[in-house]
XYZ file of N, CA, C and O in Angstrom:
360
model
N 106.863 117.971 102.944
C 106.609 117.684 101.541
C 105.103 117.517 101.334
O 104.425 116.793 102.056
N 104.581 118.178 100.330
C 103.158 118.098 100.006
C 102.861 116.807 99.263
O 103.603 116.399 98.377
N 101.744 116.187 99.614
C 101.312 114.967 98.938
C 100.404 115.343 97.774
O 99.708 116.363 97.827
N 100.361 114.531 96.712
C 99.636 114.892 95.489
C 98.138 115.170 95.664
O 97.585 115.982 94.940
N 97.483 114.533 96.611
C 96.037 114.726 96.782
C 95.684 115.493 98.047
O 94.517 115.528 98.441
N 96.676 116.122 98.654
C 96.448 116.873 99.874
C 95.382 117.938 99.641
O 95.420 118.670 98.655
N 94.411 117.994 100.541
C 93.345 118.987 100.425
C 92.138 118.522 99.621
O 91.129 119.210 99.576
N 92.236 117.361 98.989
C 91.113 116.827 98.203
C 90.276 115.887 99.067
O 90.815 115.067 99.795
N 88.974 116.021 98.949
C 88.059 115.128 99.661
C 87.508 114.124 98.657
O 86.776 114.498 97.737
N 87.865 112.867 98.829
C 87.449 111.798 97.926
C 86.508 110.859 98.661
O 86.854 110.324 99.714
N 85.319 110.665 98.090
C 84.393 109.665 98.613
C 84.612 108.392 97.812
O 84.476 108.390 96.587
N 84.988 107.326 98.490
C 85.183 106.038 97.830
C 83.890 105.244 97.992
O 83.471 104.945 99.113
N 83.260 104.936 96.861
C 82.019 104.165 96.872
C 82.375 102.691 96.854
O 83.082 102.227 95.956
N 81.903 101.960 97.842
C 82.248 100.546 97.951
C 81.052 99.759 98.468
O 80.051 100.338 98.885
N 81.171 98.446 98.429
C 80.096 97.590 98.923
C 78.958 97.513 97.931
O 79.028 96.822 96.934
N 77.922 98.255 98.205
C 76.801 98.340 97.281
C 75.807 97.205 97.411
O 75.801 96.443 98.379
N 74.956 97.106 96.393
C 73.795 96.223 96.436
C 73.944 94.954 95.610
O 73.063 94.099 95.642
N 74.989 94.809 94.856
C 75.097 93.684 93.936
C 75.633 92.432 94.635
O 76.197 92.504 95.733
N 75.490 91.287 93.976
C 76.083 90.056 94.514
C 77.610 90.134 94.626
O 78.227 89.297 95.272
N 78.221 91.131 93.994
C 79.675 91.313 94.053
C 80.094 92.244 95.189
O 81.204 92.767 95.208
N 79.205 92.423 96.149
C 79.437 93.322 97.283
C 80.757 93.039 98.002
O 81.521 93.952 98.287
N 81.022 91.781 98.296
C 82.214 91.431 99.089
C 83.505 91.843 98.392
O 84.412 92.385 99.025
N 83.592 91.584 97.091
C 84.815 91.978 96.367
C 84.915 93.498 96.292
O 86.001 94.061 96.359
N 83.781 94.186 96.204
C 83.787 95.644 96.188
C 84.263 96.212 97.521
O 84.954 97.236 97.553
N 83.900 95.573 98.617
C 84.380 96.027 99.926
C 85.900 95.933 100.012
O 86.560 96.833 100.534
N 86.455 94.859 99.476
C 87.911 94.663 99.507
C 88.610 95.669 98.601
O 89.550 96.358 99.019
N 88.158 95.772 97.351
C 88.835 96.700 96.431
C 88.631 98.142 96.875
O 89.544 98.965 96.773
N 87.461 98.461 97.409
C 87.222 99.814 97.909
C 88.120 100.168 99.068
O 88.653 101.277 99.153
N 88.301 99.203 99.975
C 89.194 99.432 101.120
C 90.615 99.708 100.648
O 91.280 100.640 101.123
N 91.093 98.906 99.709
C 92.458 99.086 99.209
C 92.621 100.430 98.488
O 93.637 101.109 98.653
N 91.632 100.794 97.686
C 91.687 102.089 96.983
C 91.654 103.247 97.977
O 92.412 104.211 97.842
N 90.786 103.153 98.983
C 90.693 104.205 99.993
C 92.020 104.353 100.740
O 92.478 105.479 100.984
N 92.624 103.232 101.096
C 93.920 103.283 101.780
C 94.971 103.968 100.910
O 95.744 104.797 101.394
N 95.010 103.628 99.630
C 95.994 104.224 98.713
C 95.755 105.728 98.551
O 96.707 106.513 98.564
N 94.499 106.122 98.418
C 94.183 107.549 98.288
C 94.574 108.307 99.555
O 95.081 109.426 99.488
N 94.371 107.688 100.697
C 94.784 108.308 101.960
C 96.292 108.504 102.036
O 96.771 109.538 102.497
N 97.039 107.519 101.564
C 98.506 107.643 101.556
C 98.971 108.778 100.642
O 100.038 109.343 100.843
N 98.148 109.103 99.644
C 98.477 110.205 98.735
C 98.021 111.556 99.275
O 98.164 112.575 98.621
N 97.450 111.551 100.474
C 97.107 112.803 101.139
C 95.649 113.198 101.089
O 95.267 114.223 101.651
N 94.802 112.427 100.417
C 93.390 112.783 100.316
C 92.678 112.572 101.645
O 93.017 111.675 102.410
N 91.684 113.401 101.899
C 90.726 113.122 102.966
C 89.753 112.122 102.351
O 89.132 112.415 101.324
N 89.634 110.947 102.923
C 88.839 109.882 102.321
C 87.616 109.586 103.180
O 87.731 109.398 104.389
N 86.464 109.565 102.516
C 85.230 109.094 103.147
C 84.847 107.804 102.454
O 84.698 107.775 101.239
N 84.710 106.743 103.222
C 84.297 105.450 102.670
C 82.780 105.386 102.735
O 82.199 105.511 103.818
N 82.155 105.201 101.579
C 80.692 105.208 101.506
C 80.216 103.833 101.055
O 80.443 103.438 99.906
N 79.568 103.112 101.962
C 78.955 101.843 101.602
C 77.669 102.207 100.864
O 76.675 102.619 101.476
N 77.713 102.102 99.557
C 76.672 102.648 98.685
C 75.372 101.873 98.796
O 75.273 100.731 98.357
N 74.389 102.512 99.388
C 73.045 101.960 99.487
C 72.068 102.856 98.747
O 72.458 103.788 98.040
N 70.807 102.600 98.947
C 69.773 103.376 98.258
C 69.741 104.832 98.706
O 69.139 105.671 98.039
N 70.391 105.146 99.807
C 70.439 106.517 100.311
C 71.687 107.272 99.854
O 72.042 108.307 100.422
N 72.331 106.791 98.823
C 73.623 107.358 98.399
C 73.541 108.849 98.075
O 74.449 109.602 98.390
N 72.454 109.301 97.477
C 72.335 110.723 97.125
C 72.339 111.590 98.379
O 73.045 112.611 98.423
N 71.605 111.202 99.397
C 71.572 112.017 100.614
C 72.903 111.944 101.360
O 73.365 112.949 101.907
N 73.533 110.775 101.362
C 74.838 110.639 102.029
C 75.868 111.548 101.359
O 76.583 112.299 102.021
N 75.931 111.488 100.033
C 76.902 112.329 99.319
C 76.555 113.812 99.431
O 77.453 114.652 99.479
N 75.266 114.121 99.498
C 74.858 115.512 99.695
C 75.364 116.071 101.012
O 75.751 117.239 101.102
N 75.380 115.232 102.036
C 75.904 115.665 103.342
C 77.433 115.747 103.328
O 78.015 116.653 103.915
N 78.080 114.778 102.682
C 79.551 114.736 102.684
C 80.188 115.822 101.827
O 81.266 116.303 102.134
N 79.552 116.147 100.708
C 80.066 117.134 99.761
C 81.520 116.862 99.337
O 82.404 117.708 99.511
N 81.784 115.666 98.787
C 83.160 115.367 98.354
C 83.527 116.165 97.102
O 82.651 116.619 96.356
N 84.827 116.304 96.879
C 85.304 116.934 95.652
C 85.145 115.993 94.467
O 84.932 116.436 93.340
N 85.269 114.693 94.733
C 85.208 113.676 93.688
C 84.819 112.338 94.325
O 85.065 112.131 95.509
N 84.217 111.456 93.524
C 83.917 110.099 93.977
C 84.769 109.108 93.204
O 84.902 109.211 91.981
N 85.338 108.173 93.928
C 86.051 107.059 93.325
C 85.114 105.871 93.371
O 84.750 105.403 94.448
N 84.694 105.392 92.220
C 83.726 104.307 92.131
C 84.443 102.958 92.197
O 85.049 102.531 91.228
N 84.350 102.305 93.356
C 84.922 100.961 93.514
C 83.811 99.915 93.590
O 84.025 98.820 94.106
N 82.644 100.268 93.067
C 81.524 99.333 93.074
C 81.675 98.338 91.941
O 82.112 98.697 90.848
N 81.289 97.110 92.198
C 81.341 96.045 91.200
C 79.923 95.596 90.884
O 79.041 95.670 91.736
N 79.725 95.103 89.678
C 78.430 94.543 89.297
C 77.400 95.594 88.953
O 77.702 96.777 88.795
N 76.157 95.113 88.845
C 75.066 96.015 88.476
C 74.974 97.136 89.481
O 75.391 97.012 90.622
N 74.435 98.206 89.053
C 74.230 99.441 89.787
C 75.506 100.270 89.833
O 75.459 101.442 89.541
N 76.626 99.652 90.131
C 77.893 100.378 90.140
C 78.542 100.450 88.775
O 79.340 101.338 88.500
N 78.195 99.498 87.902
C 78.823 99.445 86.582
C 77.814 99.606 85.439
O 78.210 99.544 84.289
N 76.548 99.778 85.768
C 75.547 99.855 84.704
C 75.045 101.268 84.433
O 74.117 101.466 83.671
N 75.641 102.260 85.081
C 75.273 103.645 84.839
C 74.351 104.242 85.889
O 74.147 105.453 85.903
N 73.782 103.429 86.762
C 72.849 103.956 87.775
C 73.537 104.919 88.747
O 73.074 106.039 88.943
N 74.615 104.481 89.360
C 75.324 105.348 90.299
C 75.908 106.552 89.568
O 75.876 107.674 90.073
N 76.390 106.331 88.357
C 76.931 107.430 87.578
C 75.854 108.487 87.313
O 76.128 109.686 87.344
N 74.622 108.041 87.080
C 73.521 108.979 86.874
C 73.247 109.811 88.115
O 72.989 111.020 88.023
N 73.316 109.180 89.279
C 73.148 109.913 90.540
C 74.249 110.951 90.683
O 73.996 112.110 91.022
N 75.490 110.552 90.383
C 76.620 111.482 90.510
C 76.509 112.625 89.503
O 76.838 113.774 89.833
N 76.048 112.330 88.306
C 75.812 113.390 87.309
C 74.780 114.382 87.826
O 74.955 115.597 87.724
N 73.689 113.858 88.383
C 72.626 114.722 88.906
C 73.144 115.600 90.042
O 72.806 116.782 90.124
N 73.969 115.033 90.898
C 74.541 115.790 92.013
C 75.713 116.676 91.588
O 76.232 117.434 92.400
N 76.146 116.542 90.349
C 77.273 117.293 89.790
C 78.559 117.050 90.583
O 79.324 117.963 90.882
N 78.787 115.769 90.887
C 80.022 115.364 91.550
C 80.882 114.614 90.538
O 80.432 113.607 89.987
N 82.083 115.081 90.269
C 82.966 114.330 89.358
C 83.247 112.942 89.924
O 83.248 112.750 91.149
N 83.497 111.974 89.031
C 83.670 110.596 89.464
C 84.563 109.827 88.489
O 84.759 110.251 87.355
N 85.060 108.695 88.976
C 85.802 107.790 88.109
C 84.826 106.825 87.460
O 83.796 106.495 88.038
N 85.125 106.361 86.298
C 84.331 105.461 85.461
C 82.876 105.468 85.832
O 82.121 104.592 85.749
C-alpha cells in the first residue's frame, strides 16, 4: 500500500535561534515523526544562520516550518525559503 507522502522529501525546520528553541525542538520532532509515518523522506534541520546553504545542499521538495518565536514566525525564514524557491508551510 502506498503512503500519502511517499517519494516526497520534506525538510522539517526546528530548533532555531529564538528563546522558544526547546519547544520548537519538541514540536519539530513530533511533526517529523508524523511525516515519516506518512511515507515522506524527512530531513530534520536545526535552523541556524546557515539555513540557506543547508537547504541548498538538501534540495527538499518542501519545508515544514516548526520554528517558534522570532525568525521562524516573523517572516525571516519565509523570506529565505521564498528566495530559494522552496515551498513551505506558514
